[in-house]
PDB file of N, CA and C in Angstrom:
ATOM      1  N   MET A  25       0.840  -1.166   0.000  1.00 83.00           N
ATOM      2  CA  MET A  25       0.000   0.000   0.000  1.00 83.00           C
ATOM      3  C   MET A  25       0.892   1.237   0.000  1.00 83.00           C
ATOM      4  N   GLN A  26       0.494   2.250  -0.734  1.00 89.00           N
ATOM      5  CA  GLN A  26       1.240   3.495  -0.740  1.00 89.00           C
ATOM      6  C   GLN A  26       0.288   4.678  -0.718  1.00 89.00           C
ATOM      7  N   THR A  27       0.796   5.786  -0.216  1.00 93.00           N
ATOM      8  CA  THR A  27       0.022   7.016  -0.150  1.00 93.00           C
ATOM      9  C   THR A  27       0.975   8.188  -0.346  1.00 93.00           C
ATOM     10  N   HIS A  28       0.430   9.363  -0.450  1.00 94.00           N
ATOM     11  CA  HIS A  28       1.278  10.539  -0.622  1.00 94.00           C
ATOM     12  C   HIS A  28       0.882  11.617   0.376  1.00 94.00           C
ATOM     13  N   GLY A  29       1.800  12.496   0.645  1.00 95.00           N
ATOM     14  CA  GLY A  29       1.564  13.566   1.596  1.00 95.00           C
ATOM     15  C   GLY A  29       2.745  14.509   1.624  1.00 95.00           C
ATOM     16  N   TYR A  30       2.910  15.190   2.756  1.00 96.00           N
ATOM     17  CA  TYR A  30       4.022  16.117   2.875  1.00 96.00           C
ATOM     18  C   TYR A  30       4.465  16.234   4.322  1.00 96.00           C
ATOM     19  N   ILE A  31       5.705  16.710   4.488  1.00 95.00           N
ATOM     20  CA  ILE A  31       6.249  17.077   5.792  1.00 95.00           C
ATOM     21  C   ILE A  31       6.874  18.457   5.631  1.00 95.00           C
ATOM     22  N   ILE A  32       7.134  19.126   6.743  1.00 95.00           N
ATOM     23  CA  ILE A  32       7.730  20.456   6.707  1.00 95.00           C
ATOM     24  C   ILE A  32       9.069  20.419   7.425  1.00 95.00           C
ATOM     25  N   ASP A  33      10.097  20.936   6.749  1.00 93.00           N
ATOM     26  CA  ASP A  33      11.418  21.072   7.353  1.00 93.00           C
ATOM     27  C   ASP A  33      11.373  22.289   8.271  1.00 93.00           C
ATOM     28  N   LYS A  34      11.553  22.086   9.568  1.00 93.00           N
ATOM     29  CA  LYS A  34      11.405  23.161  10.551  1.00 93.00           C
ATOM     30  C   LYS A  34      12.486  24.229  10.426  1.00 93.00           C
ATOM     31  N   LYS A  35      13.677  23.867   9.954  1.00 91.00           N
ATOM     32  CA  LYS A  35      14.753  24.856   9.842  1.00 91.00           C
ATOM     33  C   LYS A  35      14.529  25.825   8.695  1.00 91.00           C
ATOM     34  N   THR A  36      14.106  25.307   7.544  1.00 92.00           N
ATOM     35  CA  THR A  36      13.949  26.148   6.359  1.00 92.00           C
ATOM     36  C   THR A  36      12.493  26.478   6.054  1.00 92.00           C
ATOM     37  N   LYS A  37      11.557  25.910   6.821  1.00 93.00           N
ATOM     38  CA  LYS A  37      10.111  26.092   6.601  1.00 93.00           C
ATOM     39  C   LYS A  37       9.686  25.635   5.198  1.00 93.00           C
ATOM     40  N   GLU A  38      10.424  24.672   4.653  1.00 93.00           N
ATOM     41  CA  GLU A  38      10.163  24.147   3.319  1.00 93.00           C
ATOM     42  C   GLU A  38       9.193  22.971   3.388  1.00 93.00           C
ATOM     43  N   LYS A  39       8.214  22.956   2.505  1.00 94.00           N
ATOM     44  CA  LYS A  39       7.271  21.838   2.410  1.00 94.00           C
ATOM     45  C   LYS A  39       7.865  20.791   1.474  1.00 94.00           C
ATOM     46  N   ILE A  40       7.998  19.560   1.967  1.00 94.00           N
ATOM     47  CA  ILE A  40       8.587  18.470   1.196  1.00 94.00           C
ATOM     48  C   ILE A  40       7.490  17.465   0.893  1.00 94.00           C
ATOM     49  N   LYS A  41       7.175  17.310  -0.381  1.00 95.00           N
ATOM     50  CA  LYS A  41       6.163  16.334  -0.790  1.00 95.00           C
ATOM     51  C   LYS A  41       6.809  14.953  -0.815  1.00 95.00           C
ATOM     52  N   ILE A  42       6.105  13.965  -0.248  1.00 95.00           N
ATOM     53  CA  ILE A  42       6.680  12.625  -0.133  1.00 95.00           C
ATOM     54  C   ILE A  42       5.693  11.552  -0.588  1.00 95.00           C
ATOM     55  N   LEU A  43       6.255  10.434  -0.992  1.00 94.00           N
ATOM     56  CA  LEU A  43       5.521   9.216  -1.301  1.00 94.00           C
ATOM     57  C   LEU A  43       5.865   8.223  -0.198  1.00 94.00           C
ATOM     58  N   ILE A  44       4.864   7.604   0.399  1.00 94.00           N
ATOM     59  CA  ILE A  44       5.086   6.689   1.521  1.00 94.00           C
ATOM     60  C   ILE A  44       4.597   5.302   1.152  1.00 94.00           C
ATOM     61  N   ARG A  45       5.471   4.319   1.365  1.00 94.00           N
ATOM     62  CA  ARG A  45       5.104   2.913   1.176  1.00 94.00           C
ATOM     63  C   ARG A  45       5.211   2.215   2.511  1.00 94.00           C
ATOM     64  N   GLN A  46       4.157   1.538   2.876  1.00 91.00           N
ATOM     65  CA  GLN A  46       4.095   0.840   4.156  1.00 91.00           C
ATOM     66  C   GLN A  46       4.903  -0.448   4.085  1.00 91.00           C
ATOM     67  N   ALA A  47       5.746  -0.668   5.081  1.00 89.00           N
ATOM     68  CA  ALA A  47       6.509  -1.906   5.218  1.00 89.00           C
ATOM     69  C   ALA A  47       6.017  -2.632   6.469  1.00 89.00           C
ATOM     70  N   LYS A  48       6.573  -3.784   6.733  1.00 90.00           N
ATOM     71  CA  LYS A  48       6.107  -4.568   7.864  1.00 90.00           C
ATOM     72  C   LYS A  48       6.379  -3.871   9.194  1.00 90.00           C
ATOM     73  N   TYR A  49       7.562  -3.272   9.349  1.00 91.00           N
ATOM     74  CA  TYR A  49       7.934  -2.655  10.618  1.00 91.00           C
ATOM     75  C   TYR A  49       8.260  -1.172  10.490  1.00 91.00           C
ATOM     76  N   GLY A  50       7.754  -0.487   9.499  1.00 89.00           N
ATOM     77  CA  GLY A  50       8.031   0.932   9.333  1.00 89.00           C
ATOM     78  C   GLY A  50       7.500   1.433   8.009  1.00 89.00           C
ATOM     79  N   ARG A  51       8.069   2.526   7.543  1.00 91.00           N
ATOM     80  CA  ARG A  51       7.633   3.133   6.296  1.00 91.00           C
ATOM     81  C   ARG A  51       8.841   3.565   5.476  1.00 91.00           C
ATOM     82  N   HIS A  52       8.720   3.423   4.154  1.00 94.00           N
ATOM     83  CA  HIS A  52       9.726   3.912   3.227  1.00 94.00           C
ATOM     84  C   HIS A  52       9.237   5.246   2.688  1.00 94.00           C
ATOM     85  N   LEU A  53      10.077   6.263   2.743  1.00 93.00           N
ATOM     86  CA  LEU A  53       9.729   7.590   2.266  1.00 93.00           C
ATOM     87  C   LEU A  53      10.603   7.973   1.086  1.00 93.00           C
ATOM     88  N   LYS A  54       9.993   8.621   0.108  1.00 95.00           N
ATOM     89  CA  LYS A  54      10.706   9.087  -1.069  1.00 95.00           C
ATOM     90  C   LYS A  54      10.118  10.441  -1.453  1.00 95.00           C
ATOM     91  N   MET A  55      10.963  11.365  -1.884  1.00 93.00           N
ATOM     92  CA  MET A  55      10.496  12.697  -2.245  1.00 93.00           C
ATOM     93  C   MET A  55       9.807  12.680  -3.602  1.00 93.00           C
ATOM     94  N   ARG A  56       8.720  13.483  -3.696  1.00 92.00           N
ATOM     95  CA  ARG A  56       8.009  13.661  -4.970  1.00 92.00           C
ATOM     96  C   ARG A  56       8.310  15.056  -5.503  1.00 92.00           C
ATOM     97  N   LYS A  57       8.189  15.228  -6.795  1.00 91.00           N
ATOM     98  CA  LYS A  57       8.434  16.534  -7.422  1.00 91.00           C
ATOM     99  C   LYS A  57       7.145  17.310  -7.668  1.00 91.00           C
ATOM    100  N   SER A  58       6.032  16.624  -7.878  1.00 90.00           N
ATOM    101  CA  SER A  58       4.804  17.325  -8.247  1.00 90.00           C
ATOM    102  C   SER A  58       3.595  16.611  -7.660  1.00 90.00           C
ATOM    103  N   GLY A  59       2.429  17.163  -7.914  1.00 90.00           N
ATOM    104  CA  GLY A  59       1.188  16.569  -7.450  1.00 90.00           C
ATOM    105  C   GLY A  59       0.574  17.353  -6.313  1.00 90.00           C
ATOM    106  N   THR A  60      -0.565  16.885  -5.862  1.00 91.00           N
ATOM    107  CA  THR A  60      -1.257  17.558  -4.768  1.00 91.00           C
ATOM    108  C   THR A  60      -0.519  17.319  -3.456  1.00 91.00           C
ATOM    109  N   ASP A  61      -0.793  18.172  -2.471  1.00 90.00           N
ATOM    110  CA  ASP A  61      -0.101  18.067  -1.190  1.00 90.00           C
ATOM    111  C   ASP A  61      -0.419  16.758  -0.487  1.00 90.00           C
ATOM    112  N   GLY A  62      -1.668  16.390  -0.401  1.00 91.00           N
ATOM    113  CA  GLY A  62      -2.048  15.169   0.300  1.00 91.00           C
ATOM    114  C   GLY A  62      -2.110  15.391   1.795  1.00 91.00           C
ATOM    115  N   SER A  63      -1.860  14.359   2.568  1.00 93.00           N
ATOM    116  CA  SER A  63      -1.955  14.403   4.026  1.00 93.00           C
ATOM    117  C   SER A  63      -0.677  14.954   4.642  1.00 93.00           C
ATOM    118  N   HIS A  64      -0.824  15.568   5.796  1.00 95.00           N
ATOM    119  CA  HIS A  64       0.323  16.087   6.549  1.00 95.00           C
ATOM    120  C   HIS A  64       0.753  14.996   7.524  1.00 95.00           C
ATOM    121  N   PHE A  65       1.940  14.449   7.349  1.00 93.00           N
ATOM    122  CA  PHE A  65       2.438  13.364   8.183  1.00 93.00           C
ATOM    123  C   PHE A  65       3.251  13.944   9.330  1.00 93.00           C
ATOM    124  N   THR A  66       2.594  14.206  10.456  1.00 93.00           N
ATOM    125  CA  THR A  66       3.222  14.879  11.588  1.00 93.00           C
ATOM    126  C   THR A  66       4.198  13.976  12.331  1.00 93.00           C
ATOM    127  N   ASP A  67       3.907  12.692  12.461  1.00 92.00           N
ATOM    128  CA  ASP A  67       4.813  11.781  13.171  1.00 92.00           C
ATOM    129  C   ASP A  67       6.174  11.710  12.475  1.00 92.00           C
ATOM    130  N   GLU A  68       6.164  11.528  11.159  1.00 92.00           N
ATOM    131  CA  GLU A  68       7.405  11.480  10.405  1.00 92.00           C
ATOM    132  C   GLU A  68       8.111  12.835  10.434  1.00 92.00           C
ATOM    133  N   GLU A  69       7.325  13.900  10.419  1.00 93.00           N
ATOM    134  CA  GLU A  69       7.896  15.249  10.475  1.00 93.00           C
ATOM    135  C   GLU A  69       8.648  15.480  11.786  1.00 93.00           C
ATOM    136  N   PHE A  70       8.042  15.125  12.917  1.00 94.00           N
ATOM    137  CA  PHE A  70       8.708  15.274  14.213  1.00 94.00           C
ATOM    138  C   PHE A  70       9.971  14.420  14.283  1.00 94.00           C
ATOM    139  N   TYR A  71       9.887  13.204  13.778  1.00 93.00           N
ATOM    140  CA  TYR A  71      11.034  12.288  13.805  1.00 93.00           C
ATOM    141  C   TYR A  71      12.199  12.831  12.971  1.00 93.00           C
ATOM    142  N   LEU A  72      11.917  13.292  11.757  1.00 93.00           N
ATOM    143  CA  LEU A  72      12.986  13.734  10.867  1.00 93.00           C
ATOM    144  C   LEU A  72      13.545  15.104  11.237  1.00 93.00           C
ATOM    145  N   ASN A  73      12.817  15.897  12.008  1.00 93.00           N
ATOM    146  CA  ASN A  73      13.309  17.211  12.421  1.00 93.00           C
ATOM    147  C   ASN A  73      14.129  17.168  13.704  1.00 93.00           C
ATOM    148  N   GLU A  74      14.297  15.985  14.307  1.00 92.00           N
ATOM    149  CA  GLU A  74      15.177  15.858  15.469  1.00 92.00           C
ATOM    150  C   GLU A  74      16.621  16.056  15.024  1.00 92.00           C
ATOM    151  N   ASP A  75      17.470  16.524  15.948  1.00 90.00           N
ATOM    152  CA  ASP A  75      18.866  16.797  15.607  1.00 90.00           C
ATOM    153  C   ASP A  75      19.604  15.554  15.125  1.00 90.00           C
ATOM    154  N   LYS A  76      19.293  14.389  15.701  1.00 91.00           N
ATOM    155  CA  LYS A  76      19.981  13.157  15.321  1.00 91.00           C
ATOM    156  C   LYS A  76      19.611  12.679  13.923  1.00 91.00           C
ATOM    157  N   GLN A  77      18.463  13.092  13.409  1.00 88.00           N
ATOM    158  CA  GLN A  77      17.953  12.573  12.144  1.00 88.00           C
ATOM    159  C   GLN A  77      18.159  13.523  10.967  1.00 88.00           C
ATOM    160  N   GLN A  78      18.954  14.576  11.138  1.00 90.00           N
ATOM    161  CA  GLN A  78      19.152  15.553  10.071  1.00 90.00           C
ATOM    162  C   GLN A  78      19.791  14.937   8.830  1.00 90.00           C
ATOM    163  N   SER A  79      20.610  13.907   9.004  1.00 92.00           N
ATOM    164  CA  SER A  79      21.224  13.266   7.837  1.00 92.00           C
ATOM    165  C   SER A  79      20.168  12.539   7.002  1.00 92.00           C
ATOM    166  N   LYS A  80      19.197  11.913   7.666  1.00 93.00           N
ATOM    167  CA  LYS A  80      18.116  11.249   6.926  1.00 93.00           C
ATOM    168  C   LYS A  80      17.263  12.271   6.181  1.00 93.00           C
ATOM    169  N   LEU A  81      16.972  13.400   6.830  1.00 92.00           N
ATOM    170  CA  LEU A  81      16.173  14.443   6.185  1.00 92.00           C
ATOM    171  C   LEU A  81      16.914  14.999   4.973  1.00 92.00           C
ATOM    172  N   GLN A  82      18.209  15.192   5.088  1.00 93.00           N
ATOM    173  CA  GLN A  82      18.997  15.696   3.958  1.00 93.00           C
ATOM    174  C   GLN A  82      19.033  14.681   2.827  1.00 93.00           C
ATOM    175  N   ARG A  83      19.161  13.399   3.157  1.00 93.00           N
ATOM    176  CA  ARG A  83      19.144  12.347   2.134  1.00 93.00           C
ATOM    177  C   ARG A  83      17.813  12.336   1.399  1.00 93.00           C
ATOM    178  N   LEU A  84      16.713  12.541   2.127  1.00 92.00           N
ATOM    179  CA  LEU A  84      15.388  12.604   1.516  1.00 92.00           C
ATOM    180  C   LEU A  84      15.292  13.805   0.582  1.00 92.00           C
ATOM    181  N   LYS A  85      15.794  14.957   1.016  1.00 92.00           N
ATOM    182  CA  LYS A  85      15.740  16.167   0.194  1.00 92.00           C
ATOM    183  C   LYS A  85      16.622  16.063  -1.038  1.00 92.00           C
ATOM    184  N   ASP A  86      17.678  15.244  -0.953  1.00 93.00           N
ATOM    185  CA  ASP A  86      18.572  15.043  -2.099  1.00 93.00           C
ATOM    186  C   ASP A  86      17.998  14.061  -3.116  1.00 93.00           C
ATOM    187  N   GLY A  87      16.853  13.460  -2.805  1.00 91.00           N
ATOM    188  CA  GLY A  87      16.208  12.561  -3.750  1.00 91.00           C
ATOM    189  C   GLY A  87      16.326  11.094  -3.424  1.00 91.00           C
ATOM    190  N   GLY A  88      16.942  10.772  -2.291  1.00 91.00           N
ATOM    191  CA  GLY A  88      17.098   9.383  -1.898  1.00 91.00           C
ATOM    192  C   GLY A  88      15.855   8.840  -1.212  1.00 91.00           C
ATOM    193  N   SER A  89      15.876   7.564  -0.939  1.00 93.00           N
ATOM    194  CA  SER A  89      14.790   6.892  -0.230  1.00 93.00           C
ATOM    195  C   SER A  89      15.272   6.582   1.181  1.00 93.00           C
ATOM    196  N   ILE A  90      14.401   6.776   2.177  1.00 93.00           N
ATOM    197  CA  ILE A  90      14.784   6.509   3.574  1.00 93.00           C
ATOM    198  C   ILE A  90      13.745   5.595   4.207  1.00 93.00           C
ATOM    199  N   PHE A  91      14.118   5.007   5.331  1.00 92.00           N
ATOM    200  CA  PHE A  91      13.236   4.119   6.084  1.00 92.00           C
ATOM    201  C   PHE A  91      13.048   4.703   7.487  1.00 92.00           C
ATOM    202  N   CYS A  92      11.791   4.850   7.885  1.00 86.00           N
ATOM    203  CA  CYS A  92      11.460   5.353   9.230  1.00 86.00           C
ATOM    204  C   CYS A  92      10.763   4.285  10.014  1.00 86.00           C
TER     205      CYS A  92
END
């Protein structure tokens, strides 16, 4: 199952559109370039905006796929 939505980078106030695929023990996130905003994923947003997770957020913004 997959869905789409967005998260907000708290440092730059940038809206990042994402595609989410459900896995057995988490979620795979990938950045989208276009389309409607969709749902606001607050749990993933809080997780990725923590200081320890900045490398994952940067990898997502660079176009990579991450696992949360």
